[in-house]
Amino acid sequence: MRNHFPVRPRPKADESIDGFLIRLAKKNGFFSIKDIFKVLGLKYYPSSLDVTHERFYEFIEQLAPTLRCSSEELFNPLMKNTEYLRDASRIVIDITSKSPKICMGCLSEQEPYIKASWQMVHFTHCEQHLTTLIDTCRGCGNKLRWDADLLNGCSSCGYRWELPNTALVQKIPMYQAIHSTLEHDALKVYLIALFAAVEYIANPCVFIPFQAKYFKMDTVEVSSILFQAYGLIQNSFYLTQFHRSVVSYLDKSYCFTDKSSLQKLPHNLRALPKLPISLARDDHFQFKLLDGSNCYTSALSLTQAASLLGISGTELTEITKHLSLSVGKVSRIAVYQLKDLDAFANSLMARAVFVEGKQDTIPITSLSSLSHKFLFNYGEALELIWNNNVSLYREKESALFKDIRVDKYELMKLLKESEERQFERLLSPSELAIYFNVNILKLRTMAELLRWEKVQVNRTSYQFSPNAIKAFIKDFVVLEKWCDFQLYGKVPLNKYLLSEGFKPLANPYEEKCKLFIYRKSDALLDAIAQFETHWHKAQPPRILKQQFQIQKPTVLSDSASQQFQGRCTV
């Protein structure tokens, strides 16, 4: 074997992997870590120095014989020194600094080496010299690089390391000092909490669960955040106050939702494992609320965004499809921004007329209760409202999305006129069940009895041909659907029709599922109209009003509305 390395150092007890390799390179006349890989005949990858990757094991097995030692003599100390750098259970898996960090005092000593602990993001000071660790050259300001010159000075400008004459800190920051007092699971939990707090402070408006592979902030940026992060996990009072400041910021910045809804948004620190010890108070900690002058990127899941609007996740997905609401993707999961939700709500609010005491309106968040009766989903109904300039109202000075209201009779008229076009596509059992106002079992019984054509859309589900449904609606009356727009129920209507000699559709599945389906005719419609008149006349106005309050129908048919008004209007 060629003698690549005449000088064969061993890793020191607290030396970093990169630090050991540039010390090896320097002692043998090489310049960089890549030079070591080159002479060993290996290709360098960033993962080659990741102790959790198989490439690191291959590298150590190749390197050990050239240093005339066993793989364990290299692997064990280097593995121990990087034990807490990477943890898949943390919000930030790898907490190694982007650039090498050093203590100029330590590297100006006779046997300089770079400590593994310095490369952790939360290690910002040298515990021996009480000086700030640096990742940029004091001479030229360039970022430091992992090369052999790093042990003595800057490879960019030649500046040599020496103990700085600047004032020393009196005490190591508590977020770093506490690290040395913990070990094993206690230290692991502490780091999980600390970096969750760091990410919460850096991204206070990101409410989706996420995980970053690497830490993206530089040393200067993160040092001030670490003080605040330690304060949040050390004292729950600070955490509560900070979260309130986040909610207040959002409440002032966005109009479409209310403060109570914003308060329900989760944050990174709600579900943390309990810290094994009580953290000591940091005497230098100065609590800061969220800086409201900054502009923060927001991110919400489908469920969170829908909750702020006051609708379901399915309904928000339908809006996204039919009204081109902006949505991003993170690992194939839909992610919404508050600014886009606010812009969407404001576009509708701009059309809403302020009218006090306007009757016969429904909240915009309740559109589905009416639109599904005409085979329109929420997004399709909202698109219909937008394209046809349906009247929108608001009863109070509010910019909340949930306070926008729609004239329900104007909307129902438009839905009726547009219903025909919904029979140009396949129809699912679930939407037809809502359309006919029956449960899914009864819908399947109807389909079996009437032999509606099924179309298999995938291995587990099917839909129905629209032609069969369209023909059925033309020829038959389903009492459940008819009574969906009335105050009376299907049972008294069915009883009356039977007494008048009308017979429902023959049903061989009667014992399993009772159907209330009649063949449509002028005589049948006249009989129903006659029943409706008699029924309303037989009800005292007080009872009618009570039924209306109990049933709270979304909308009544024109005839039912006229009958009701005629009986109840004084």
Coordinates of C-alpha atoms in Angstrom, one line a residue:
M1 CA 0.0 0.0 0.0
R2 CA 1.3 3.4 -0.9
N3 CA 2.3 5.6 2.0
H4 CA -0.1 8.5 1.3
F5 CA 0.1 9.8 4.8
P6 CA 3.6 9.7 6.4
V7 CA 2.1 11.7 9.4
R8 CA -0.8 9.7 10.9
P9 CA -2.7 11.6 13.6
R10 CA -5.6 10.2 15.5
P11 CA -8.9 12.0 16.1
K12 CA -9.0 13.9 19.3
A13 CA -11.7 13.3 21.9
D14 CA -13.8 16.3 20.9
E15 CA -12.7 16.9 17.3
S16 CA -15.0 17.3 14.3
I17 CA -14.9 15.0 11.3
D18 CA -14.1 17.8 8.9
G19 CA -11.6 19.3 11.4
F20 CA -9.8 16.0 11.7
L21 CA -9.5 15.6 8.0
I22 CA -8.1 19.1 7.3
R23 CA -5.6 18.5 10.1
L24 CA -4.6 15.2 8.4
A25 CA -4.4 17.1 5.1
K26 CA -2.2 19.9 6.5
K27 CA 0.2 17.5 8.2
N28 CA 0.7 15.6 5.0
G29 CA 1.0 18.5 2.5
F30 CA -2.6 18.4 1.1
F31 CA -4.9 21.4 0.9
S32 CA -8.4 20.1 1.1
I33 CA -10.7 17.3 2.3
K34 CA -11.3 16.4 -1.4
D35 CA -7.6 15.8 -1.8
I36 CA -7.8 13.0 0.7
F37 CA -10.6 11.3 -1.1
K38 CA -8.7 11.7 -4.4
V39 CA -5.6 10.0 -3.2
L40 CA -7.7 7.2 -1.8
G41 CA -9.4 6.8 -5.2
L42 CA -12.8 7.7 -3.8
K43 CA -15.3 10.3 -5.2
Y44 CA -16.3 12.9 -2.6
Y45 CA -20.0 13.4 -1.8
P46 CA -21.4 15.6 1.0
S47 CA -22.9 12.4 2.4
S48 CA -19.4 10.9 2.6
L49 CA -18.9 12.7 6.0
D50 CA -22.4 11.9 7.3
V51 CA -21.9 9.2 10.0
T52 CA -25.4 7.8 9.2
H53 CA -24.6 7.2 5.6
E54 CA -23.0 4.0 4.2
R55 CA -20.5 6.2 2.2
F56 CA -18.9 7.3 5.5
Y57 CA -18.3 3.6 6.5
E58 CA -16.7 3.0 3.1
F59 CA -14.5 6.0 3.5
I60 CA -13.3 5.1 7.0
E61 CA -12.6 1.5 5.8
Q62 CA -10.4 2.9 3.0
L63 CA -8.7 5.5 5.2
A64 CA -7.9 3.4 8.3
P65 CA -5.3 1.1 6.7
T66 CA -3.4 4.1 5.3
L67 CA -3.2 5.5 8.9
R68 CA -2.2 2.0 10.1
C69 CA -5.1 1.8 12.5
S70 CA -8.3 -0.1 12.8
S71 CA -11.6 1.3 11.5
E72 CA -12.9 1.4 15.0
E73 CA -10.1 3.7 16.1
L74 CA -11.3 6.3 13.7
F75 CA -15.0 5.6 13.6
N76 CA -15.7 5.5 17.4
P77 CA -14.5 8.9 18.4
L78 CA -15.8 10.6 15.3
M79 CA -19.2 9.0 15.7
K80 CA -19.3 10.0 19.4
N81 CA -18.5 13.6 18.5
T82 CA -21.3 13.9 16.0
E83 CA -23.9 12.0 18.0
Y84 CA -26.4 14.9 18.3
L85 CA -25.7 16.7 15.0
R86 CA -28.3 14.7 13.2
D87 CA -31.7 13.6 14.6
A88 CA -34.6 12.6 12.4
S89 CA -37.1 13.4 15.2
R90 CA -36.1 17.1 15.2
I91 CA -37.8 19.8 13.1
V92 CA -34.3 20.5 11.8
I93 CA -32.6 17.1 11.2
D94 CA -29.0 18.4 10.8
I95 CA -28.0 21.3 13.1
T96 CA -24.5 21.7 11.6
S97 CA -23.6 25.3 10.7
K98 CA -23.4 26.0 7.0
S99 CA -19.8 27.3 7.3
P100 CA -17.1 26.2 9.6
K101 CA -17.0 28.0 12.9
I102 CA -13.8 28.6 14.9
C103 CA -12.4 30.2 18.0
M104 CA -9.4 32.3 17.0
G105 CA -7.9 31.9 20.5
C106 CA -8.0 28.0 20.3
L107 CA -6.5 28.0 16.8
S108 CA -3.7 30.3 17.8
E109 CA -2.4 27.7 20.2
Q110 CA 0.4 25.3 19.5
E111 CA -1.7 22.2 18.5
P112 CA -4.8 23.7 16.9
Y113 CA -7.8 21.6 16.1
I114 CA -11.4 22.3 15.4
K115 CA -14.0 21.0 17.9
A116 CA -17.1 19.2 16.9
S117 CA -19.3 21.1 19.3
W118 CA -18.4 24.4 17.5
Q119 CA -20.2 23.2 14.4
M120 CA -23.5 23.0 16.2
V121 CA -25.7 25.9 15.4
H122 CA -26.5 26.7 19.1
F123 CA -22.8 26.8 20.0
T124 CA -22.0 30.4 19.5
H125 CA -19.1 30.9 22.0
C126 CA -15.9 29.3 23.0
E127 CA -16.3 28.0 26.5
Q128 CA -12.5 28.2 27.2
H129 CA -11.8 31.7 26.0
L130 CA -15.4 33.2 26.4
T131 CA -15.2 34.7 23.0
T132 CA -17.7 34.6 20.1
L133 CA -17.1 31.8 17.5
I134 CA -16.7 33.2 14.0
D135 CA -17.6 31.9 10.6
T136 CA -16.3 34.8 8.6
C137 CA -12.7 36.2 8.4
R138 CA -12.1 39.3 10.5
G139 CA -9.6 40.5 7.9
C140 CA -11.6 40.2 4.6
G141 CA -15.1 39.3 5.7
N142 CA -15.3 36.2 3.5
K143 CA -16.9 33.0 4.8
L144 CA -14.5 30.5 6.1
R145 CA -13.8 27.3 4.2
W146 CA -12.9 23.7 5.1
D147 CA -9.3 23.7 3.9
A148 CA -5.9 23.1 5.5
D149 CA -5.2 26.8 5.9
L150 CA -8.2 27.1 8.3
L151 CA -6.1 25.8 11.2
N152 CA -3.9 28.8 11.0
G153 CA -5.7 31.6 9.2
C154 CA -7.9 32.7 6.3
S155 CA -7.2 31.1 2.9
S156 CA -8.7 34.1 1.1
C157 CA -6.6 36.9 2.5
G158 CA -3.9 35.3 4.7
Y159 CA -5.1 36.8 8.0
R160 CA -3.7 34.8 10.9
W161 CA -5.7 33.7 13.9
E162 CA -4.9 35.2 17.3
L163 CA -6.8 35.7 20.5
P164 CA -9.0 38.8 19.9
N165 CA -8.6 41.8 22.1
T166 CA -12.3 42.4 22.2
A167 CA -14.2 42.3 25.5
L168 CA -15.0 38.8 26.7
V169 CA -18.5 37.7 27.6
Q170 CA -19.0 37.2 31.3
K171 CA -21.1 34.1 30.9
I172 CA -21.8 31.5 28.2
P173 CA -25.4 31.9 26.9
M174 CA -27.8 29.6 28.7
Y175 CA -29.0 28.0 25.5
Q176 CA -25.4 26.7 25.0
A177 CA -24.4 26.2 28.6
I178 CA -27.4 23.9 29.3
H179 CA -26.1 21.5 26.6
S180 CA -23.1 20.5 28.7
T181 CA -25.3 19.6 31.7
L182 CA -27.5 17.2 29.8
E183 CA -26.9 13.9 28.1
H184 CA -28.6 11.0 26.3
D185 CA -32.4 11.4 26.1
A186 CA -32.5 14.5 28.1
L187 CA -30.2 16.3 25.7
K188 CA -32.1 14.9 22.7
V189 CA -35.4 16.3 24.0
Y190 CA -33.8 19.6 24.8
L191 CA -32.5 20.0 21.3
I192 CA -35.9 19.0 19.8
A193 CA -37.5 21.8 21.9
L194 CA -34.9 24.4 21.2
F195 CA -34.9 24.1 17.5
A196 CA -38.7 23.9 17.3
A197 CA -38.7 27.2 19.1
V198 CA -36.0 28.6 16.8
E199 CA -38.2 27.7 13.7
Y200 CA -41.3 29.1 15.4
I201 CA -39.7 32.4 16.0
A202 CA -38.1 32.5 12.5
N203 CA -41.3 31.4 10.8
P204 CA -44.2 32.3 13.1
C205 CA -46.8 32.2 10.4
V206 CA -46.0 28.7 9.2
F207 CA -48.6 26.4 10.8
I208 CA -48.1 23.2 8.8
P209 CA -46.0 20.4 10.2
F210 CA -42.7 20.4 8.4
Q211 CA -39.1 19.2 8.7
A212 CA -35.9 20.7 7.2
K213 CA -32.9 18.6 6.4
Y214 CA -30.4 21.4 7.1
F215 CA -30.4 24.6 9.1
K216 CA -30.6 27.5 6.7
M217 CA -29.8 30.6 8.8
D218 CA -26.3 31.9 9.2
T219 CA -24.5 32.4 12.5
V220 CA -25.2 36.1 12.9
E221 CA -28.9 35.6 12.1
V222 CA -29.5 32.7 14.5
S223 CA -27.6 34.0 17.6
S224 CA -30.3 36.5 18.5
I225 CA -33.1 34.0 17.8
L226 CA -31.5 31.4 20.1
F227 CA -31.9 33.7 23.2
Q228 CA -35.6 34.1 22.4
A229 CA -36.0 30.4 21.6
Y230 CA -34.5 29.4 25.0
G231 CA -36.8 31.8 26.7
L232 CA -39.9 30.3 25.1
I233 CA -39.2 26.7 26.2
Q234 CA -37.9 27.8 29.6
N235 CA -41.0 29.7 30.6
S236 CA -44.5 28.9 29.3
F237 CA -45.6 32.5 30.1
Y238 CA -43.2 33.8 27.4
L239 CA -44.5 31.2 24.9
T240 CA -48.1 32.3 25.6
Q241 CA -47.3 35.9 25.2
F242 CA -45.3 35.3 22.0
H243 CA -48.2 33.3 20.5
R244 CA -50.6 36.1 21.3
S245 CA -48.4 38.5 19.5
V246 CA -48.4 36.3 16.5
V247 CA -52.2 36.1 16.6
S248 CA -52.5 39.9 17.0
Y249 CA -50.1 40.4 14.0
L250 CA -52.3 38.1 11.8
D251 CA -55.5 39.7 13.0
K252 CA -54.2 43.1 12.0
S253 CA -52.7 41.9 8.7
Y254 CA -55.6 39.9 7.3
C255 CA -59.3 40.7 7.3
F256 CA -61.0 37.6 6.1
T257 CA -61.1 35.7 9.4
D258 CA -61.5 36.5 13.1
K259 CA -59.2 36.4 16.1
S260 CA -60.9 33.4 17.7
S261 CA -60.2 31.3 14.6
L262 CA -56.6 32.4 14.4
Q263 CA -56.1 31.4 18.0
K264 CA -56.9 27.8 17.2
L265 CA -54.0 27.6 14.7
P266 CA -51.4 25.2 16.1
H267 CA -47.7 26.1 16.4
N268 CA -44.5 24.0 16.6
L269 CA -44.2 24.0 20.4
R270 CA -47.7 22.7 21.3
A271 CA -46.9 19.0 20.8
L272 CA -43.3 18.9 22.1
P273 CA -42.2 16.1 24.4
K274 CA -41.9 17.2 28.0
L275 CA -38.5 18.5 29.1
P276 CA -36.9 16.1 31.6
I277 CA -35.7 19.0 33.8
S278 CA -36.6 22.5 34.7
L279 CA -34.4 24.8 32.6
A280 CA -32.5 27.5 34.4
R281 CA -33.5 31.1 33.8
D282 CA -31.2 33.1 31.5
D283 CA -30.4 36.4 33.3
H284 CA -29.5 38.0 30.0
F285 CA -32.8 37.2 28.4
Q286 CA -34.9 40.1 27.2
F287 CA -38.3 39.0 26.0
K288 CA -39.4 40.3 22.6
L289 CA -42.8 40.0 21.0
L290 CA -43.3 39.4 17.3
D291 CA -42.0 42.3 15.2
G292 CA -45.2 43.5 13.4
S293 CA -43.2 45.6 10.9
N294 CA -41.8 42.5 9.2
C295 CA -43.6 40.6 6.5
Y296 CA -43.7 36.9 7.2
T297 CA -44.3 34.0 4.9
S298 CA -47.4 32.0 5.9
A299 CA -48.3 28.4 5.3
L300 CA -51.5 26.6 6.2
S301 CA -52.7 23.1 5.5
L302 CA -56.0 22.5 3.7
T303 CA -57.8 21.9 6.9
Q304 CA -56.4 25.0 8.6
A305 CA -57.2 27.3 5.7
A306 CA -60.7 25.9 5.4
S307 CA -61.3 26.4 9.1
L308 CA -60.3 30.1 8.9
L309 CA -62.8 30.6 6.1
G310 CA -65.5 28.6 8.0
I311 CA -65.9 25.9 5.4
S312 CA -64.8 22.3 5.0
G313 CA -61.6 21.1 3.4
T314 CA -63.6 19.5 0.5
E315 CA -65.2 22.9 -0.1
L316 CA -61.9 24.7 -0.2
T317 CA -60.5 22.2 -2.6
E318 CA -63.6 22.8 -4.9
I319 CA -62.9 26.6 -4.6
T320 CA -59.3 26.1 -5.6
K321 CA -60.4 24.1 -8.7
H322 CA -63.2 26.3 -9.9
L323 CA -62.0 29.8 -8.9
S324 CA -58.2 29.3 -9.4
L325 CA -57.4 30.1 -5.8
S326 CA -53.6 29.9 -5.5
V327 CA -52.3 26.8 -3.7
G328 CA -48.7 25.5 -3.3
K329 CA -47.4 22.0 -2.7
V330 CA -45.1 20.7 -0.1
S331 CA -44.4 17.0 -0.4
R332 CA -47.5 16.7 -2.5
I333 CA -49.6 18.3 0.3
A334 CA -51.7 21.4 -0.5
V335 CA -50.4 24.5 1.2
Y336 CA -52.2 27.8 1.3
Q337 CA -51.0 31.3 2.1
L338 CA -53.0 33.8 4.2
K339 CA -52.5 36.6 1.7
D340 CA -54.1 34.5 -1.0
L341 CA -57.1 33.6 1.2
D342 CA -57.4 37.3 2.1
A343 CA -57.3 38.4 -1.5
F344 CA -59.9 35.8 -2.4
A345 CA -62.3 36.9 0.4
N346 CA -61.8 40.6 -0.4
S347 CA -62.7 40.0 -4.1
L348 CA -66.1 38.7 -2.9
M349 CA -66.4 41.3 -0.1
A350 CA -66.0 44.1 -2.7
R351 CA -69.2 42.9 -4.3
A352 CA -71.2 42.7 -1.0
V353 CA -73.6 45.5 -0.4
F354 CA -74.2 46.6 3.2
V355 CA -77.9 46.1 4.0
E356 CA -79.4 46.0 7.4
G357 CA -82.1 43.4 8.2
K358 CA -82.0 41.8 4.7
Q359 CA -84.4 38.8 4.6
D360 CA -84.1 35.5 2.7
T361 CA -80.3 35.3 2.6
I362 CA -77.9 32.5 3.6
P363 CA -74.3 32.8 4.7
I364 CA -71.8 32.2 1.9
T365 CA -70.3 29.4 4.1
S366 CA -73.6 27.5 3.8
L367 CA -73.9 27.4 0.0
S368 CA -73.6 23.6 0.0
S369 CA -76.8 23.2 1.9
L370 CA -78.6 24.6 -1.2
S371 CA -76.3 23.9 -4.1
H372 CA -76.1 20.2 -3.5
K373 CA -79.9 20.0 -4.0
F374 CA -79.2 20.9 -7.6
L375 CA -76.0 18.8 -8.1
F376 CA -73.6 21.8 -7.7
N377 CA -70.7 21.4 -5.3
Y378 CA -69.6 24.4 -3.3
G379 CA -66.9 25.6 -5.7
E380 CA -69.3 25.3 -8.7
A381 CA -72.0 27.3 -6.9
L382 CA -69.5 30.0 -6.0
E383 CA -68.3 30.1 -9.6
L384 CA -71.9 30.5 -10.7
I385 CA -72.4 33.4 -8.3
W386 CA -69.2 35.1 -9.5
N387 CA -69.9 34.7 -13.2
N388 CA -73.6 35.7 -13.0
N389 CA -73.1 38.6 -10.5
V390 CA -75.5 37.2 -8.0
S391 CA -76.3 39.7 -5.3
L392 CA -74.1 39.5 -2.2
Y393 CA -74.8 41.3 1.1
R394 CA -73.4 41.9 4.5
E395 CA -75.4 43.0 7.5
K396 CA -72.6 44.6 9.4
E397 CA -69.4 46.5 8.8
S398 CA -67.2 43.4 8.5
A399 CA -64.6 42.0 6.2
L400 CA -65.0 38.5 7.4
F401 CA -65.7 35.9 4.7
K402 CA -68.3 34.2 6.9
D403 CA -70.3 37.4 7.1
I404 CA -71.0 37.6 3.4
R405 CA -74.5 36.5 2.5
V406 CA -76.3 35.5 -0.7
D407 CA -79.9 36.0 -1.7
K408 CA -81.1 32.4 -1.5
Y409 CA -84.1 32.7 -3.9
E410 CA -82.0 34.5 -6.5
L411 CA -79.4 31.7 -6.1
M412 CA -82.0 28.9 -6.2
K413 CA -83.4 30.4 -9.4
L414 CA -80.0 30.4 -11.0
L415 CA -79.2 26.8 -9.8
K416 CA -82.5 25.6 -11.3
E417 CA -81.8 27.3 -14.6
S418 CA -78.3 25.8 -14.6
E419 CA -79.1 22.3 -13.3
E420 CA -79.4 20.8 -16.8
R421 CA -75.7 21.2 -17.5
Q422 CA -74.8 19.0 -14.4
F423 CA -76.2 16.1 -16.4
E424 CA -73.3 16.2 -18.8
R425 CA -71.0 14.3 -16.6
L426 CA -70.9 11.1 -14.5
L427 CA -72.7 11.4 -11.2
S428 CA -71.4 9.8 -8.0
P429 CA -73.7 7.8 -5.5
S430 CA -72.9 10.3 -2.7
E431 CA -73.9 13.4 -4.6
L432 CA -77.1 11.7 -5.9
A433 CA -78.0 10.7 -2.4
I434 CA -77.9 14.3 -1.3
Y435 CA -79.7 15.4 -4.5
F436 CA -82.6 13.0 -3.9
N437 CA -82.5 13.6 -0.1
V438 CA -82.1 9.9 0.7
N439 CA -79.5 7.8 2.4
I440 CA -76.9 5.9 0.4
L441 CA -78.6 2.5 1.0
K442 CA -81.9 3.8 -0.5
L443 CA -80.0 5.4 -3.4
R444 CA -78.4 2.0 -4.2
T445 CA -81.8 0.3 -4.0
M446 CA -83.2 2.9 -6.5
A447 CA -80.3 2.3 -8.8
E448 CA -80.7 -1.5 -8.7
L449 CA -84.5 -1.3 -9.2
L450 CA -84.3 1.2 -12.1
R451 CA -81.2 -0.4 -13.6
W452 CA -79.2 2.8 -13.8
E453 CA -76.1 2.4 -15.9
K454 CA -72.9 2.1 -13.8
V455 CA -69.5 3.3 -15.0
Q456 CA -66.5 1.9 -13.1
V457 CA -64.1 4.8 -12.5
N458 CA -61.5 2.8 -10.5
R459 CA -61.1 -0.6 -8.8
T460 CA -63.2 0.3 -5.8
S461 CA -65.8 2.9 -7.0
Y462 CA -68.3 3.6 -9.7
Q463 CA -70.5 6.4 -10.9
F464 CA -73.8 6.6 -12.8
S465 CA -74.5 7.6 -16.4
P466 CA -76.3 11.0 -16.4
N467 CA -78.7 9.9 -19.1
A468 CA -80.4 7.3 -16.9
I469 CA -80.7 9.8 -14.0
K470 CA -82.1 12.5 -16.3
A471 CA -84.7 10.2 -17.7
F472 CA -85.7 9.1 -14.2
I473 CA -86.2 12.7 -13.0
K474 CA -88.3 13.4 -16.0
D475 CA -90.7 10.5 -15.4
F476 CA -90.8 10.1 -11.6
V477 CA -91.3 12.1 -8.3
V478 CA -89.2 11.1 -5.3
L479 CA -91.2 12.3 -2.2
E480 CA -88.0 12.8 -0.1
K481 CA -86.7 15.3 -2.7
W482 CA -90.0 17.0 -3.1
C483 CA -90.5 17.4 0.7
D484 CA -86.9 18.8 1.0
F485 CA -88.4 22.1 -0.1
Q486 CA -91.5 21.9 2.1
L487 CA -92.5 22.1 5.8
Y488 CA -94.4 18.9 5.7
G489 CA -92.9 15.4 5.5
K490 CA -93.1 12.5 3.1
V491 CA -95.2 10.3 5.4
P492 CA -98.4 12.5 5.4
L493 CA -98.0 13.3 1.7
N494 CA -97.6 9.6 0.9
K495 CA -100.6 8.7 2.9
Y496 CA -102.7 11.3 1.1
L497 CA -101.6 10.1 -2.3
L498 CA -102.5 6.5 -1.5
S499 CA -105.9 7.7 -0.3
E500 CA -106.4 9.4 -3.7
G501 CA -105.7 6.2 -5.5
F502 CA -102.1 6.8 -6.6
K503 CA -99.7 3.8 -6.4
P504 CA -96.0 4.1 -5.8
L505 CA -93.4 2.4 -7.9
A506 CA -93.4 -1.4 -7.3
N507 CA -90.6 -2.3 -5.1
P508 CA -89.5 -5.9 -4.7
Y509 CA -87.0 -4.8 -2.0
E510 CA -89.8 -3.3 0.2
E511 CA -88.9 -5.3 3.3
K512 CA -85.3 -4.1 3.2
C513 CA -85.8 -0.5 2.0
K514 CA -89.1 1.4 1.6
L515 CA -89.2 3.7 -1.4
F516 CA -91.5 6.7 -1.9
I517 CA -91.4 7.1 -5.7
Y518 CA -94.4 7.9 -7.9
R519 CA -94.7 8.1 -11.6
K520 CA -95.0 11.8 -12.6
S521 CA -98.3 13.0 -14.2
D522 CA -100.4 16.1 -14.3
A523 CA -102.9 14.4 -12.0
L524 CA -100.2 13.6 -9.5
L525 CA -98.9 17.1 -9.4
D526 CA -102.4 18.5 -9.0
A527 CA -103.0 16.1 -6.1
I528 CA -99.8 17.2 -4.4
A529 CA -100.7 20.9 -4.9
Q530 CA -104.2 20.2 -3.4
F531 CA -102.6 18.4 -0.4
E532 CA -100.2 21.3 0.1
T533 CA -103.1 23.8 0.3
H534 CA -105.1 21.7 2.7
W535 CA -102.1 21.0 4.9
H536 CA -101.2 24.6 5.3
K537 CA -104.8 25.6 6.0
A538 CA -105.1 22.9 8.7
Q539 CA -102.0 24.2 10.6
P540 CA -102.4 27.1 13.0
P541 CA -100.0 30.0 12.2
R542 CA -98.3 29.4 15.5
I543 CA -97.6 25.8 14.7
L544 CA -96.3 26.7 11.2
K545 CA -93.9 29.2 12.7
Q546 CA -92.7 26.6 15.2
Q547 CA -92.1 24.0 12.5
F548 CA -90.2 26.6 10.5
Q549 CA -88.0 27.4 13.5
I550 CA -87.4 23.7 14.2
Q551 CA -86.7 22.5 10.7
K552 CA -84.9 25.7 9.6
P553 CA -85.3 24.8 5.9
T554 CA -82.6 26.3 3.6
V555 CA -85.2 27.3 1.2
L556 CA -88.9 26.6 0.5
S557 CA -90.4 26.0 -3.0
D558 CA -92.3 29.0 -4.4
S559 CA -95.7 27.4 -3.7
A560 CA -94.7 26.5 -0.1
S561 CA -93.3 29.9 0.5
Q562 CA -96.5 31.6 -0.7
Q563 CA -98.7 29.3 1.4
F564 CA -96.6 29.9 4.5
Q565 CA -96.6 33.7 4.0
G566 CA -100.3 33.7 3.4
R567 CA -101.0 31.9 6.7
C568 CA -98.4 33.5 8.9
T569 CA -98.4 37.2 7.7
V570 CA -100.5 39.3 9.9

